[in-house]
Short mmCIF file of C-alpha atoms in Angstrom, two decimals:
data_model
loop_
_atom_site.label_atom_id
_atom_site.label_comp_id
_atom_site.label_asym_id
_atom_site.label_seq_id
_atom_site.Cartn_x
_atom_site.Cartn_y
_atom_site.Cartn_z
CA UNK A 1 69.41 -46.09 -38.18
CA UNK A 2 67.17 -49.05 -37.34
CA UNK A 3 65.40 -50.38 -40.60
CA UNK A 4 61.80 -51.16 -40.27
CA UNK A 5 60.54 -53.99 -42.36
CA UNK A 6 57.88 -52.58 -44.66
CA UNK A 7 55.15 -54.42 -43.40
CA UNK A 8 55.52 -52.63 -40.22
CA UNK A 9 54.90 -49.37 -41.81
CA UNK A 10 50.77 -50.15 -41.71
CA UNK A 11 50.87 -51.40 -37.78
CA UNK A 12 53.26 -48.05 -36.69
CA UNK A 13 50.81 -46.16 -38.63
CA UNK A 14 48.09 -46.94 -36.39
CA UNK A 15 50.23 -46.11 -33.25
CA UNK A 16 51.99 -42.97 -35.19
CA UNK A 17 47.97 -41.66 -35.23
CA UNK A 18 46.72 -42.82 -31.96
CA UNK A 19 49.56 -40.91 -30.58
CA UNK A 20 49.68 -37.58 -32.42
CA UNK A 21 46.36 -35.79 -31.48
CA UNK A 22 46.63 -32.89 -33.75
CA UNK A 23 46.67 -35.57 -36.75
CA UNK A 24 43.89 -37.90 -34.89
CA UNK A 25 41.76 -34.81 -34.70
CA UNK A 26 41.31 -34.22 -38.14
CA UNK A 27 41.17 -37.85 -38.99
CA UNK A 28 38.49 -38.36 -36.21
CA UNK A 29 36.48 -35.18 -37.41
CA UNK A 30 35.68 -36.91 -40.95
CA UNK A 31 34.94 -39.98 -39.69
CA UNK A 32 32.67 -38.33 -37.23
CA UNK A 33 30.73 -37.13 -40.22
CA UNK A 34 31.26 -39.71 -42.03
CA UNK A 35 29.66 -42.35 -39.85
CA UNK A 36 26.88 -39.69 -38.90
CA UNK A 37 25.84 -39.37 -42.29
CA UNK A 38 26.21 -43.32 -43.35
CA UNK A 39 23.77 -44.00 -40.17
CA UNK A 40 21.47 -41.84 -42.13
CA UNK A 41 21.67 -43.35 -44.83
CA UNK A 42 21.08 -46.97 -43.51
CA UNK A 43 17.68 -45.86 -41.55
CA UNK A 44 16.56 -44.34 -44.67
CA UNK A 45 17.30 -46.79 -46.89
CA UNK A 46 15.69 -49.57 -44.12
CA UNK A 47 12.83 -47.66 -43.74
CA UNK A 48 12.05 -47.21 -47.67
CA UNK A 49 13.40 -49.69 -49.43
CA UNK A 50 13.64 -52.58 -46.99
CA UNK A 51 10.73 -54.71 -47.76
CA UNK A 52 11.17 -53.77 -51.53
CA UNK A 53 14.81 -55.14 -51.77
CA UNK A 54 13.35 -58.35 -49.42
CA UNK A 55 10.76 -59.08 -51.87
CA UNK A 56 12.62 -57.94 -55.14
CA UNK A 57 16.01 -60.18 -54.13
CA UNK A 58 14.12 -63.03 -51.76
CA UNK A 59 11.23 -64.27 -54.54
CA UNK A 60 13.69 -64.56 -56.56
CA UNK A 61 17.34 -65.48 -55.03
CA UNK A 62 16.68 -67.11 -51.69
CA UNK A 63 13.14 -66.43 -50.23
CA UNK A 64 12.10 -63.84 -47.85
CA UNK A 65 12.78 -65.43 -44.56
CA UNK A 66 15.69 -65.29 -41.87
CA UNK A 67 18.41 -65.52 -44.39
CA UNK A 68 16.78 -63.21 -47.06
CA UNK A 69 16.41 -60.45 -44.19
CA UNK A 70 20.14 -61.01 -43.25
CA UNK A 71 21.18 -60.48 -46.54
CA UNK A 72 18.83 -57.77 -47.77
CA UNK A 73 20.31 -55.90 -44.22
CA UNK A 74 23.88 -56.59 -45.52
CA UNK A 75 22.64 -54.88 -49.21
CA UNK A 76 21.53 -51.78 -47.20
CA UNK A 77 24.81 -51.46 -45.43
CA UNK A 78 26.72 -52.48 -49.34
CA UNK A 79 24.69 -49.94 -50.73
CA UNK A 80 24.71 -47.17 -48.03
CA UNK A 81 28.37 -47.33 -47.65
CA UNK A 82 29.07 -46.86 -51.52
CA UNK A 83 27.00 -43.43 -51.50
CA UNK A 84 28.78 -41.91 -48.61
CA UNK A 85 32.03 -43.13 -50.08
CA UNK A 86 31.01 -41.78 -53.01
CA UNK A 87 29.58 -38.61 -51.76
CA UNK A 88 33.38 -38.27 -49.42
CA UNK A 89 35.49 -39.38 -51.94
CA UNK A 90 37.21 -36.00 -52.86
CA UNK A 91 37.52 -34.99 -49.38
CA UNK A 92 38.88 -38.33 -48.05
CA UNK A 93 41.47 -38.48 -50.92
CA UNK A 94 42.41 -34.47 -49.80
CA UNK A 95 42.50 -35.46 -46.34
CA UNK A 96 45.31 -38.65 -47.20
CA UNK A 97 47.36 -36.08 -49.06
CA UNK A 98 47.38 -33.33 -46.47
CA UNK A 99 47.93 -36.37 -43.62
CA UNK A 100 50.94 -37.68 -45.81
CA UNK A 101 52.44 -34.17 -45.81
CA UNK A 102 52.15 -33.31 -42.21
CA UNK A 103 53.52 -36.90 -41.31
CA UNK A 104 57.09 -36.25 -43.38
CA UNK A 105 57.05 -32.16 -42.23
CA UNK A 106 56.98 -34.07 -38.69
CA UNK A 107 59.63 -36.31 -39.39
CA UNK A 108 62.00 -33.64 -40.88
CA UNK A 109 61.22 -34.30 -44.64
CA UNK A 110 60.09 -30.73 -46.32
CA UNK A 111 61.28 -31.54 -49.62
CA UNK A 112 62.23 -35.03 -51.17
CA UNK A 113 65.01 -35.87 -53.55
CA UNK A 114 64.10 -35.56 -57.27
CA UNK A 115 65.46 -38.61 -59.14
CA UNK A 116 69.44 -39.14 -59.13
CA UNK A 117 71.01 -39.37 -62.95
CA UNK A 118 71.84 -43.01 -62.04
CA UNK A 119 67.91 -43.40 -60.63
CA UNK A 120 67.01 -41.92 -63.90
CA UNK A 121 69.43 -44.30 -66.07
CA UNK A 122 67.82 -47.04 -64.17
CA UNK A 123 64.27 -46.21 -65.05
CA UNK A 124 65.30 -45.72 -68.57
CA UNK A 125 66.99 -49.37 -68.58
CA UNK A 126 63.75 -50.70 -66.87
CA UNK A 127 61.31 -49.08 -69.21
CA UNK A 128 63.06 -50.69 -72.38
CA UNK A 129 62.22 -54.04 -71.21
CA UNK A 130 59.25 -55.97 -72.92
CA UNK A 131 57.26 -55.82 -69.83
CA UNK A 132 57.27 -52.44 -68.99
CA UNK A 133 56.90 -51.75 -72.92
CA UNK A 134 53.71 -54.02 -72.48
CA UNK A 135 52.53 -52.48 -69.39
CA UNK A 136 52.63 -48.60 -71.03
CA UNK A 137 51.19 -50.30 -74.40
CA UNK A 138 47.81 -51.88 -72.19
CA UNK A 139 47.69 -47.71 -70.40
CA UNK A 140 47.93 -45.32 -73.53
CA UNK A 141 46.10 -48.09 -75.58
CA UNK A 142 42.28 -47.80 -76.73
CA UNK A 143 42.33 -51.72 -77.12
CA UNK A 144 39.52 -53.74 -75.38
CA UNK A 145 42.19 -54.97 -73.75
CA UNK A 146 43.91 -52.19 -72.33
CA UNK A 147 40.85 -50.50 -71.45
CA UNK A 148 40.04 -53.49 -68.93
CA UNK A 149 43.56 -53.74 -67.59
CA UNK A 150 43.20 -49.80 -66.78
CA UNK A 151 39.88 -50.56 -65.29
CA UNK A 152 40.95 -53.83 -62.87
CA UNK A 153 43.84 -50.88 -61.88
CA UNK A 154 41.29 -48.79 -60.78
CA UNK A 155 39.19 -50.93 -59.33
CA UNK A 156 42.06 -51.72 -57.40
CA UNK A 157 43.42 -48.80 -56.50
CA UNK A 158 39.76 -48.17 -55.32
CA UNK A 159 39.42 -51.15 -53.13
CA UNK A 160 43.01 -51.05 -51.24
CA UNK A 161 41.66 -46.99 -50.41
CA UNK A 162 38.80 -47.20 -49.61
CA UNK A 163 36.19 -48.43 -46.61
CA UNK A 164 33.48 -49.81 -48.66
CA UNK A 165 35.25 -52.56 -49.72
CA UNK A 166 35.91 -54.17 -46.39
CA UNK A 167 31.87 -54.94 -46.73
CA UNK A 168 32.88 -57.55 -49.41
CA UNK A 169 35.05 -60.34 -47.10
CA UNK A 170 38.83 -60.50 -47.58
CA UNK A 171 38.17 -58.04 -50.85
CA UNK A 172 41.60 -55.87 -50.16
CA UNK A 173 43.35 -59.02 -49.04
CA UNK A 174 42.33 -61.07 -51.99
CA UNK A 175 43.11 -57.92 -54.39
CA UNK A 176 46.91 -57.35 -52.48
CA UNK A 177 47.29 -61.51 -52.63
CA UNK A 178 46.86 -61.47 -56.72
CA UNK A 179 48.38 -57.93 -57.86
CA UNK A 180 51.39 -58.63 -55.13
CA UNK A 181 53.92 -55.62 -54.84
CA UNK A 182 51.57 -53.71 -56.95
CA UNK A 183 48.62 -53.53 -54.17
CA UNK A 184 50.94 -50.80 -52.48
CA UNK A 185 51.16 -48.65 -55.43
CA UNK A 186 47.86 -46.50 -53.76
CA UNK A 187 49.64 -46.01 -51.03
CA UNK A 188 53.23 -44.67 -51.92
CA UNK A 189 51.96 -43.19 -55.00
CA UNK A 190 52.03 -39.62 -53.08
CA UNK A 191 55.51 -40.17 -52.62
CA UNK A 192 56.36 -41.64 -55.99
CA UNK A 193 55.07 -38.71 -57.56
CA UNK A 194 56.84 -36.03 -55.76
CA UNK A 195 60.03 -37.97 -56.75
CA UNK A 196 58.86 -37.29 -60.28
CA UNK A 197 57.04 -40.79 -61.34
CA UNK A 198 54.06 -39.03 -62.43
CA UNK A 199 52.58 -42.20 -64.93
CA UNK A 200 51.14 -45.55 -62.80
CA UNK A 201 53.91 -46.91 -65.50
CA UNK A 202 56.58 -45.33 -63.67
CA UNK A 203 55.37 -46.19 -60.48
CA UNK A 204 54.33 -49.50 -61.49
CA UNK A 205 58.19 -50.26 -62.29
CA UNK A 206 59.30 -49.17 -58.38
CA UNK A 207 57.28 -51.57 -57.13
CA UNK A 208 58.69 -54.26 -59.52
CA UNK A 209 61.73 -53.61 -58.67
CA UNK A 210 61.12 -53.77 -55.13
CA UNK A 211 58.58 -56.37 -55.16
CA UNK A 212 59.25 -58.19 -51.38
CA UNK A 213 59.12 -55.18 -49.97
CA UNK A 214 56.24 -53.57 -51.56
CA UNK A 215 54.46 -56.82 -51.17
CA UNK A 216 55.09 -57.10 -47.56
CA UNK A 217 53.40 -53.33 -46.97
CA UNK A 218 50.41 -53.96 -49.20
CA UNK A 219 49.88 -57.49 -47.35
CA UNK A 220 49.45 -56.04 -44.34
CA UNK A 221 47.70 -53.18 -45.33
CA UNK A 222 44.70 -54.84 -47.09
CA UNK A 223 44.63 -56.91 -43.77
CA UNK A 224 43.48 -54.07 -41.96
CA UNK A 225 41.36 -52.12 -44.53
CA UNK A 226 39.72 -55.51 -44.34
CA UNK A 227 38.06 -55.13 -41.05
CA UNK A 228 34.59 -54.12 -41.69
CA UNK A 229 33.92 -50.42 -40.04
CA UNK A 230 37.26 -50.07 -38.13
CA UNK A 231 38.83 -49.76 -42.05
CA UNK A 232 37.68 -46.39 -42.48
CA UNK A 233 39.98 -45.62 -39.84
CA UNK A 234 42.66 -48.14 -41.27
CA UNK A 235 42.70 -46.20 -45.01
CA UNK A 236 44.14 -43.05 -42.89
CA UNK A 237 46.92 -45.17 -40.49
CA UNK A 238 47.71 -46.74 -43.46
CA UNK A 239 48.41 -43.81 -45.51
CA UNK A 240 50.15 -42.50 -42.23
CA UNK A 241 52.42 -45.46 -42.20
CA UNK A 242 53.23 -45.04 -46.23
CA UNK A 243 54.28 -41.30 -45.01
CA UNK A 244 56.68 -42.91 -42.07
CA UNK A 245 58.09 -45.02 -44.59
CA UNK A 246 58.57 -42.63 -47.53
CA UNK A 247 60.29 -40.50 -44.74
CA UNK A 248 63.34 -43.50 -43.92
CA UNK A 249 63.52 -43.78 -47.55
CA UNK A 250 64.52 -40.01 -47.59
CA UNK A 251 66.67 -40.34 -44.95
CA UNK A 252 68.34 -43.08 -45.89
CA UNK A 253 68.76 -41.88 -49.29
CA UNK A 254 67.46 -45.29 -50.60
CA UNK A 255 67.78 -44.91 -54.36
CA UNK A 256 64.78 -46.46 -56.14
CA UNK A 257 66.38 -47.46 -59.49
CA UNK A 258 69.99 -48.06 -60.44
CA UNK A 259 72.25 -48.66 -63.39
CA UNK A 260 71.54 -52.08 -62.65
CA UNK A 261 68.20 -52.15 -62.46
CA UNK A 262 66.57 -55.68 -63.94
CA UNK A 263 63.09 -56.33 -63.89
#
């Protein structure tokens, strides 16, 4: 078998999609509503708020001329996009898992491997070391700490998965640039847990011990959840090309820990 660098995963995802119309229909069928109901949201927003937000944010930021109506259009759009994320949350995060499924049924995969004894020996190894022991420490704890390292994960996890936060410029690419291998934890999380890393913990210690070529995937993948409106069609290729991937893993019978495993 060929093996596929990982940051191709994200690009076949788009042409695994384009090119499987039972899978683009239901992908195209949210987004349908999805853009019908953010359009909504703009004109009504525009049309009642517009010259409140110009005069609220212009007096006092940047004036209300050209540049104060370009930016008070761009806070419509922010804040429009939020609520229908918001609102389509649930059902996007459904959708991913159901797409994810049907993508390894369709490549053979109906049931992954649970974790190997010498997968298992390697996770134990990995979790005794003082940075995993930190990293579990910062997620159980109730510190001030811990509660903001839980919260930057989230806000994350958030931004790699979701649309909105192609509105901010380079957001996902700037987020996958700092947290490295980590920024593709969102996306193989589906398959880390039904290998039986339930805890981000867990997870979190795959992608350290793959780091290049977890890093590579969630490189590429913040690229394209990057590009404003397209990337709520990007969050579903990429989660398509996570499932392609996951799927070689399982039929390569890559192991993701070993007795050797060093942080």
């Amino acid at each position: 078998m060929v093996t596929v660098p990982p940051g191709a995963y994200p690009l076949r995802g788009v042409a695994y999609l384009c090119s499987h119309p039972r899978l683009n229909a239901k992908v195209g069928g949210f987004l349908a509503g999805v853009s019908a109901l953010c359009i909504a949201a703009i004109f009504t927003l525009a049309l009642l708020t517009f010259h409140s937000q110009l005069h609220l944010f212009g007096h006092s930021l940047i004036g209300t001329g050209t540049v104060g109506k370009i930016l008070t259009c761009l806070l419509i759009l922010v804040e429009a996009s939020l609520a229908v994320y918001l609102i389509f949350k649930q059902t996007m995060q459904i959708l991913q898992r159901r797409l994810f499924m049907d993508v390894l049924q369709d490549q053979g995969v109906f049931a992954v491997r649970p974790l190997s004894e010498p997968e298992k020996s390697g996770l134990h190894a990995y979790m005794q070391t003082p940075a995993a022991q930190q990293a579990a420490e910062q997620q159980e704890g109730s510190t001030l700490r811990g509660i903001a390292v839980r919260a930057a994960q989230t806000i994350a996890m958030t931004a790699m998965t979701s649309a909105p936060a192609s509105l901010i410029p380079m957001l996902p690419v700037i987020i996958s640039l700092m947290s490295g291998d980590k920024a593709t934890i969102p996306f193989m999380s589906h398959y880390l847990r039904m290998r039986g890393l339930k805890s981000y913990v867990e997870q979190q210690a795959v992608a350290d011990t793959h780091k290049l070529a977890y890093a590579q995937f969630g490189v590429v993948a913040a690229f394209m959840t990057s590009v404003p409106i397209a990337s709520w069609a990007f969050v579903f290729s990429n989660t398509v090309g996570a499932a392609l991937w996951a799927a070689d893993l399982e039929k390569r019978d890559e192991q993701l820990f070993n007795d050797e495993t060093q942080p």
